[in-house]
PDB file of C-alpha atoms in Angstrom:
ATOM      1  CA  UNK A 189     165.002  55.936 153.588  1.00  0.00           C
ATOM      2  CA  UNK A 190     161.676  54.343 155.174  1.00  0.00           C
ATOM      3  CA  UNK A 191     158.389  55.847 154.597  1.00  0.00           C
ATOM      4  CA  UNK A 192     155.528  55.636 156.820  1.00  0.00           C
ATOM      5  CA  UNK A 193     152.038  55.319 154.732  1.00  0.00           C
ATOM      6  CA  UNK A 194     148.338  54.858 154.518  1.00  0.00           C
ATOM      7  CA  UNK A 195     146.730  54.215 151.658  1.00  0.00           C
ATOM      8  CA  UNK A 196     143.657  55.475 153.054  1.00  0.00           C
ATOM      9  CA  UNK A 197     144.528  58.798 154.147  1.00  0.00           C
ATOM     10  CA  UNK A 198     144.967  62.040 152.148  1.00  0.00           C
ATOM     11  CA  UNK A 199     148.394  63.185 153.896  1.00  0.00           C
ATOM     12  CA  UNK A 200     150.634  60.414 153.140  1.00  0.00           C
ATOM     13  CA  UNK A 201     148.951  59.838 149.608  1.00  0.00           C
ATOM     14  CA  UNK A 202     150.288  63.582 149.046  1.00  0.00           C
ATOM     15  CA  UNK A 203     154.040  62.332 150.093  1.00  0.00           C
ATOM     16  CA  UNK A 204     153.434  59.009 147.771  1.00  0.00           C
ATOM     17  CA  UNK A 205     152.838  61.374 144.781  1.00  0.00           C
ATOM     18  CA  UNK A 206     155.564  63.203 145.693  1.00  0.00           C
ATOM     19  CA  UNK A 207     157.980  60.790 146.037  1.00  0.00           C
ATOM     20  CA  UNK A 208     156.344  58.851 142.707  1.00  0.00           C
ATOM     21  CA  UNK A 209     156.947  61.860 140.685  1.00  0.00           C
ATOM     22  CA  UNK A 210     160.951  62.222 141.277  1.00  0.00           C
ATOM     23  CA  UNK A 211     160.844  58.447 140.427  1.00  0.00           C
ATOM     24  CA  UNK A 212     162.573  56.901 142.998  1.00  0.00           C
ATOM     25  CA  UNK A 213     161.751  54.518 145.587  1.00  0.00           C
ATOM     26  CA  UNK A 214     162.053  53.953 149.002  1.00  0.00           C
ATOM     27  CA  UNK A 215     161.242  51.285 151.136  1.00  0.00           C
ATOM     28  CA  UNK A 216     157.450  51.697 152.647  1.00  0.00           C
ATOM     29  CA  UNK A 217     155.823  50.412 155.671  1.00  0.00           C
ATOM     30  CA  UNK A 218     151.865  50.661 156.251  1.00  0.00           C
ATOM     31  CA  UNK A 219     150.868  52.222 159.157  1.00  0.00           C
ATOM     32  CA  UNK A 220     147.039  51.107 159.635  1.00  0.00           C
ATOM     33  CA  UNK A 221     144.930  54.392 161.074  1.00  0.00           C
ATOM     34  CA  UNK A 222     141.792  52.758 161.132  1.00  0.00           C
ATOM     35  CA  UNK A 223     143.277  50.473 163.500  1.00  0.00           C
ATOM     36  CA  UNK A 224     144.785  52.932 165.563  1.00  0.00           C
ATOM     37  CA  UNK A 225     148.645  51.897 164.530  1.00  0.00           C
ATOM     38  CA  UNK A 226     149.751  55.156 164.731  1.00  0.00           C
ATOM     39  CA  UNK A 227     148.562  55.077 168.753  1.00  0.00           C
ATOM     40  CA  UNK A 228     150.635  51.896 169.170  1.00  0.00           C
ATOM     41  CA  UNK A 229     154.117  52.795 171.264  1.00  0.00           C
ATOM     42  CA  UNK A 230     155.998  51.503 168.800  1.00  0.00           C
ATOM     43  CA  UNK A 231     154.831  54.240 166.349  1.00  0.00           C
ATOM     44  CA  UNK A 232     155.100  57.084 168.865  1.00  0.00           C
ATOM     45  CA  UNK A 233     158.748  56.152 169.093  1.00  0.00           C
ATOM     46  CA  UNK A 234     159.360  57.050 165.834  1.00  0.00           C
ATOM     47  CA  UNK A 235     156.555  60.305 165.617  1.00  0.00           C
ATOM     48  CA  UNK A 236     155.227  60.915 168.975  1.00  0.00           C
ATOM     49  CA  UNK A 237     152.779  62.827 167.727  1.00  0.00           C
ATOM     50  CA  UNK A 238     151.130  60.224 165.595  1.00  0.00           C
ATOM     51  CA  UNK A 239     150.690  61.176 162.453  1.00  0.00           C
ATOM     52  CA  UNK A 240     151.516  60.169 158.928  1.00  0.00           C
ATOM     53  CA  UNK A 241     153.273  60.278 157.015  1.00  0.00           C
ATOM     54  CA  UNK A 242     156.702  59.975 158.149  1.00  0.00           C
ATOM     55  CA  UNK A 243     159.940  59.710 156.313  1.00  0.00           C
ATOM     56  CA  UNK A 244     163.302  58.360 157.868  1.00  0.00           C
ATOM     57  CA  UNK A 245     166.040  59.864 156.148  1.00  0.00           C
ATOM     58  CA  UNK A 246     169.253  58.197 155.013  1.00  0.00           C
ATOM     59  CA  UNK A 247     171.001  60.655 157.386  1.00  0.00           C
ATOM     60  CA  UNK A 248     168.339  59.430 160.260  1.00  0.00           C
ATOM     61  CA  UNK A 249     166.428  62.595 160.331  1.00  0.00           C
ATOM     62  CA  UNK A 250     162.895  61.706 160.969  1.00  0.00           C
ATOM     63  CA  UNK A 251     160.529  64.470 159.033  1.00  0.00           C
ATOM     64  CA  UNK A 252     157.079  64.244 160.152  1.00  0.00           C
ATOM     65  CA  UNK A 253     154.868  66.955 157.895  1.00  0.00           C
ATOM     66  CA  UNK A 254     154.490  66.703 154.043  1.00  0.00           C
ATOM     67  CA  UNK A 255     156.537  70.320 153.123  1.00  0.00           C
ATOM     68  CA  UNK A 256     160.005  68.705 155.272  1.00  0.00           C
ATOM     69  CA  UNK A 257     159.346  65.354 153.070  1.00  0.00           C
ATOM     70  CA  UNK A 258     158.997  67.537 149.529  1.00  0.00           C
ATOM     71  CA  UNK A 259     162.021  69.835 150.760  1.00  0.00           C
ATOM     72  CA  UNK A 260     164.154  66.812 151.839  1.00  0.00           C
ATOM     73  CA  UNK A 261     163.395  65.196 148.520  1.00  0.00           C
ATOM     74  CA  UNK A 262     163.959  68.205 146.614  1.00  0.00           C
ATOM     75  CA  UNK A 263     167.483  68.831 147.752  1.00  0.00           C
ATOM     76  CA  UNK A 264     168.067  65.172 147.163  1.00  0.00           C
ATOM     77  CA  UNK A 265     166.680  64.205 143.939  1.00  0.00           C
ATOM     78  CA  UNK A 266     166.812  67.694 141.785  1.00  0.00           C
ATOM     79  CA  UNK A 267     166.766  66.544 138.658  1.00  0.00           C
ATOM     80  CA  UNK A 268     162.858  66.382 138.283  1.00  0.00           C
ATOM     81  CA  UNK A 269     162.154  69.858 139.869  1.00  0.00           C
ATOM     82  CA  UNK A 270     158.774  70.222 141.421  1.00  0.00           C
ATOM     83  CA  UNK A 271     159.382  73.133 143.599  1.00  0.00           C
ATOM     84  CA  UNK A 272     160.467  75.734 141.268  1.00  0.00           C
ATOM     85  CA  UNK A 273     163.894  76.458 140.002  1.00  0.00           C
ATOM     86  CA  UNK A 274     163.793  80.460 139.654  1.00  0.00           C
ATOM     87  CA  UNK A 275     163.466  82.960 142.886  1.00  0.00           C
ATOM     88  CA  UNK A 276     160.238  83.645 141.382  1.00  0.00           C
ATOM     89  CA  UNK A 277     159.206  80.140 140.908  1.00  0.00           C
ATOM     90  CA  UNK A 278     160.286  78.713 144.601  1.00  0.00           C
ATOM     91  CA  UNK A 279     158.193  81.437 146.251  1.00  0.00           C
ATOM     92  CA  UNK A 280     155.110  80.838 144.160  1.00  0.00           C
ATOM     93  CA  UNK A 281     155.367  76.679 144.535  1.00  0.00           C
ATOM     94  CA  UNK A 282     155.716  77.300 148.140  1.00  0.00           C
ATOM     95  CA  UNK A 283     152.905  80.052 148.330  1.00  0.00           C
ATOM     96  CA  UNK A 284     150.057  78.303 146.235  1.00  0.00           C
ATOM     97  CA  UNK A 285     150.823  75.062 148.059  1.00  0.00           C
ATOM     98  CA  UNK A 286     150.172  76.962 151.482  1.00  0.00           C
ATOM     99  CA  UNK A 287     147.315  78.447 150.097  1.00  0.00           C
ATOM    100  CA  UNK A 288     146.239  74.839 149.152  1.00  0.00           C
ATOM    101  CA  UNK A 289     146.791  73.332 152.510  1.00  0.00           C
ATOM    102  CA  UNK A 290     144.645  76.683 154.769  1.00  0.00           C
ATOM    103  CA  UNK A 291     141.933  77.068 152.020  1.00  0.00           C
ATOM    104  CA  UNK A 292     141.432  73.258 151.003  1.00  0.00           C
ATOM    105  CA  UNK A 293     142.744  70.516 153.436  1.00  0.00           C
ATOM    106  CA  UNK A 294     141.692  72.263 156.312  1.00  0.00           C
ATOM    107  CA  UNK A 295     138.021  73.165 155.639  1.00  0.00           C
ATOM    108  CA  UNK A 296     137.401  69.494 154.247  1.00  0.00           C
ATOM    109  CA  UNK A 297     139.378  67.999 157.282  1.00  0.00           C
ATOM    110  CA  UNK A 298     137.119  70.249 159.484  1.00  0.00           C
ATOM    111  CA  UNK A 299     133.856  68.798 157.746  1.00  0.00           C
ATOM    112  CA  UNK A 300     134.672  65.588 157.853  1.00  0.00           C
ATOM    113  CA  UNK A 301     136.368  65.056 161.140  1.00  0.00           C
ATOM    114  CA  UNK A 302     133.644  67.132 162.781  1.00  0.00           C
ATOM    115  CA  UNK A 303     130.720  65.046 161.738  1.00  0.00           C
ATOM    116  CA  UNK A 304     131.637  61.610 160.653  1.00  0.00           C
ATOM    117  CA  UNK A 305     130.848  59.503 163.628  1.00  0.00           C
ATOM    118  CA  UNK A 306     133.833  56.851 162.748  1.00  0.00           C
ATOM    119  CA  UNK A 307     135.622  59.863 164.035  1.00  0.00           C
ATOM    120  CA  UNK A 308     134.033  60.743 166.961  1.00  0.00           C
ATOM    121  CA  UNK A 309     136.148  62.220 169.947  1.00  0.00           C
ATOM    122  CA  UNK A 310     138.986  62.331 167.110  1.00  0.00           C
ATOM    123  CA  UNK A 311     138.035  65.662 165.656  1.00  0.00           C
ATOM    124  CA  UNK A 312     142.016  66.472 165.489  1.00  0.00           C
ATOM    125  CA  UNK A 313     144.818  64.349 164.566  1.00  0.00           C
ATOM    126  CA  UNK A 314     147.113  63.723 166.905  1.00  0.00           C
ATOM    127  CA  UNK A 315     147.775  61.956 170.287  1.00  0.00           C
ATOM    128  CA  UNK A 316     145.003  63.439 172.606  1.00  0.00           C
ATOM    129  CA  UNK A 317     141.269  63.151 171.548  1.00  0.00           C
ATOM    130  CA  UNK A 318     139.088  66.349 170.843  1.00  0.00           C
ATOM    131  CA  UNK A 319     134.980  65.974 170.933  1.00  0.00           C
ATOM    132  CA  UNK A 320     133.259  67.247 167.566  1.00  0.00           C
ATOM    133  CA  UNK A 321     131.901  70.898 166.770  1.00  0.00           C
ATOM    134  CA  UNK A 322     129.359  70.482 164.706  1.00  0.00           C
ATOM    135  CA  UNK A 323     129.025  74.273 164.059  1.00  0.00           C
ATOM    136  CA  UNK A 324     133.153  73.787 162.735  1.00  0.00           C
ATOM    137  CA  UNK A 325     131.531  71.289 159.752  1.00  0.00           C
ATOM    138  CA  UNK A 326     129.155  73.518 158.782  1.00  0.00           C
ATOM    139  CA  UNK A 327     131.560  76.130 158.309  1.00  0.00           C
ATOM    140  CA  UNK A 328     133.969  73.922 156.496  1.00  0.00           C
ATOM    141  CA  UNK A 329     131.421  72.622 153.785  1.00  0.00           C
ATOM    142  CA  UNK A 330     131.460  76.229 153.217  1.00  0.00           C
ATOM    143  CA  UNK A 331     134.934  77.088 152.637  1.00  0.00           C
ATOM    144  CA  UNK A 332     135.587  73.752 150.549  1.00  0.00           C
ATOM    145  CA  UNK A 333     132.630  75.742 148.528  1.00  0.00           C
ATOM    146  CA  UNK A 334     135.193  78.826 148.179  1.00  0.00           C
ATOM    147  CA  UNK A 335     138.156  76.393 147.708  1.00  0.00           C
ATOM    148  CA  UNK A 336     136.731  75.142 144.302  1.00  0.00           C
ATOM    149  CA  UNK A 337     135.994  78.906 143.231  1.00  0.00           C
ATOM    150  CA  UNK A 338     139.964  79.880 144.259  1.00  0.00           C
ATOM    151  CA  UNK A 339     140.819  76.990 142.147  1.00  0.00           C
ATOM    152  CA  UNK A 340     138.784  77.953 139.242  1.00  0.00           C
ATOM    153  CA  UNK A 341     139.957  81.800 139.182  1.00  0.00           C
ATOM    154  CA  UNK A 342     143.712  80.735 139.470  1.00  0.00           C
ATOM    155  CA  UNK A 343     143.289  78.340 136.847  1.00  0.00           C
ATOM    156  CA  UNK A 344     142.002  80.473 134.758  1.00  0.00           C
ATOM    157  CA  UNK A 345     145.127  82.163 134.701  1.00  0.00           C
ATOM    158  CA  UNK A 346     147.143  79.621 134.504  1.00  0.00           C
ATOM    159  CA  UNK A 347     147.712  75.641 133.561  1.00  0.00           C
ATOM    160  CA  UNK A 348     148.582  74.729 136.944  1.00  0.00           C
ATOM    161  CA  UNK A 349     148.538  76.746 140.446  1.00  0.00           C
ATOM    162  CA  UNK A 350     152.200  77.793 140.246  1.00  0.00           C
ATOM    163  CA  UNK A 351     152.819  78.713 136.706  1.00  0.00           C
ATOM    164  CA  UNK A 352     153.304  76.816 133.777  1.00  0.00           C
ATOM    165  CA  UNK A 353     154.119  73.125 134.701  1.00  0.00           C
ATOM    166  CA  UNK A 354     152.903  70.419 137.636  1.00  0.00           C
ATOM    167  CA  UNK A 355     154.340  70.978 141.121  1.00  0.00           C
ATOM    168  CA  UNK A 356     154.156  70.566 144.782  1.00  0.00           C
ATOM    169  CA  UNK A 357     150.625  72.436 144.898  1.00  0.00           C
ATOM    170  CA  UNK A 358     149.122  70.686 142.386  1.00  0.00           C
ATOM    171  CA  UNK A 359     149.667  67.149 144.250  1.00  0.00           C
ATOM    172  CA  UNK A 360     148.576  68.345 147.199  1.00  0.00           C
ATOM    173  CA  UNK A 361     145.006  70.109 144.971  1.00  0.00           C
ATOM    174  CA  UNK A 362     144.818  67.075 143.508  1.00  0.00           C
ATOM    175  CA  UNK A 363     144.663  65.269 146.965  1.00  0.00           C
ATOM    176  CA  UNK A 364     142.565  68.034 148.667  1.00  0.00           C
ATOM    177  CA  UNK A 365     139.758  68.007 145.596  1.00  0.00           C
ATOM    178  CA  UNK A 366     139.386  64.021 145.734  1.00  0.00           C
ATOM    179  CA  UNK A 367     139.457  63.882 149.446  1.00  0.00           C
ATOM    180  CA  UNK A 368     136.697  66.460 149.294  1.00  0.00           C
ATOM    181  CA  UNK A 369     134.688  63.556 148.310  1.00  0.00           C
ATOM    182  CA  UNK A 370     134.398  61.994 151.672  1.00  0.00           C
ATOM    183  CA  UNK A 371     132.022  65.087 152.318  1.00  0.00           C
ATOM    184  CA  UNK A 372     130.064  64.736 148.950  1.00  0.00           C
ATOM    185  CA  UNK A 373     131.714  67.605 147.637  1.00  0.00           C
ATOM    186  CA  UNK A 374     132.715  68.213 144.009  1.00  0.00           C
ATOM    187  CA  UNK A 375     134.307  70.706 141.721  1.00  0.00           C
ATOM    188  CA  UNK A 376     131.319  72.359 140.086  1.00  0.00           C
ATOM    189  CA  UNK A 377     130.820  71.239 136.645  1.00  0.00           C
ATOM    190  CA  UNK A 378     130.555  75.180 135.128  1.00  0.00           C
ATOM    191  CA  UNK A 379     134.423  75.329 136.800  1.00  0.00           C
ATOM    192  CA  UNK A 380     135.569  74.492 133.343  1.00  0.00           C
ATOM    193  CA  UNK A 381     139.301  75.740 134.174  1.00  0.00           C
ATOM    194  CA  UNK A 382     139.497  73.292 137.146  1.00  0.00           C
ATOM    195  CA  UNK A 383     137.795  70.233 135.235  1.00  0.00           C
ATOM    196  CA  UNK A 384     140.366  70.923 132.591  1.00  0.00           C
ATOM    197  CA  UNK A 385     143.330  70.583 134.937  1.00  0.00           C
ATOM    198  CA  UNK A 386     141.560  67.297 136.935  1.00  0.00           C
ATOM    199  CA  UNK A 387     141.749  65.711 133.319  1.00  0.00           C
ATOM    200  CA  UNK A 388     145.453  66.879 133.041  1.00  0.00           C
ATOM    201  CA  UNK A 389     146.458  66.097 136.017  1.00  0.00           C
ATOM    202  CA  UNK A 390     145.139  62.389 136.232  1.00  0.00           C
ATOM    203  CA  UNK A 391     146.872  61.656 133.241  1.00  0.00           C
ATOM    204  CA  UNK A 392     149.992  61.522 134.803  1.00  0.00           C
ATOM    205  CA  UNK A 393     150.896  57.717 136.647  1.00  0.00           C
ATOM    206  CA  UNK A 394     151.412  59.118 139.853  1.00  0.00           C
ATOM    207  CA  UNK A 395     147.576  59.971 139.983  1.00  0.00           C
ATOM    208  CA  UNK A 396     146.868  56.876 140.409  1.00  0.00           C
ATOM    209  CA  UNK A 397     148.503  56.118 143.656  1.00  0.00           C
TER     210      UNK A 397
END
């Protein structure tokens, strides 16, 4: 296997946990973004649509979004589940981790990539350049707002977002709520449920990747 990185980005650092958490290792190759690597022809030959992360499989399939990576994985390397074992579990791992990508990635990504002006005329990721909405920021600072109060009334409920142990969605919450930082947003310190998991979850030696 080869895995395509950046250190710097959120989406790939959700893969690294991932793949850090079954304990196993594959062989990893930066791919610099702030560069523009991942416009270079030799990276659109392996992902045309430049993004990360990427993983080659041994097999050669070449999966290009973070849910094909943890399902590849998964199948692989079952013996530390982290996307349910039950019916029951599988459809709430995969539900609460959608959840986590539509409610919390996107707004952020929206806030950010809409008003930084290191990414101006990239407000999408991808191959062809899109100009900035500022109106698309404001609304995203917003909805990262209702993101932290989702997290706090599921956690409430629960120790992590699928049930009773760590999985998929709570790598990719963990990612979403420090990248949220970029913005100057942060869990609310009276969202005691959600401050409680943070601590749990950055425990674990994966975190710190």
């Amino acid at each position: 296997m080869i895995f395509y990185d950046c250190k710097t980005a959120p989406s790939p650092r959700r893969a690294r946990l991932f793949i850090a958490e079954k304990g196993i290792e594959v062989e990893t190759r930066e791919v610099a973004l702030g560069e523009g690597a991942h416009l270079a022809p030799e990276f659109r030959n392996i992902n045309p649509n430049a993004t990360v992360p990427v993983l080659v499989t041994d097999e050669g399939a070449v999966l290009t979004e973070n849910l094909g990576i943890a399902a590849y994985l998964e199948a692989k390397f079952p013996e530390r589940p982290l996307m349910g074992d039950t019916a029951d579990e599988k459809g709430l791992v995969l539900m609460w981790n959608a959840i986590m990508e539509q409610q919390g990635g996107a707004p952020i990504a929206d806030a950010l990539r809409n008003s930084s002006p290191r990414m101006e005329g990239r407000a999408i990721v991808g191959p062809v350049n899109f100009q900035q909405i500022p109106e698309l920021a404001e609304r995203g600072r917003v909805r990262v707002g209702l993101f932290f109060d989702l997290l706090e009334n599921r956690l409430s409920e629960a120790p992590y977002l699928a049930g009773e142990r760590f999985t998929l969605p709570d790598i990719s919450a963990l990612v979403f709520v420090e990248f949220a930082r970029a913005i100057r947003m942060a869990v609310p310190e009276e969202h005691s449920a959600t401050l409680d998991w943070y601590a749990r979850v950055k425990e674990r030696p994966s975190a710190s990747l």
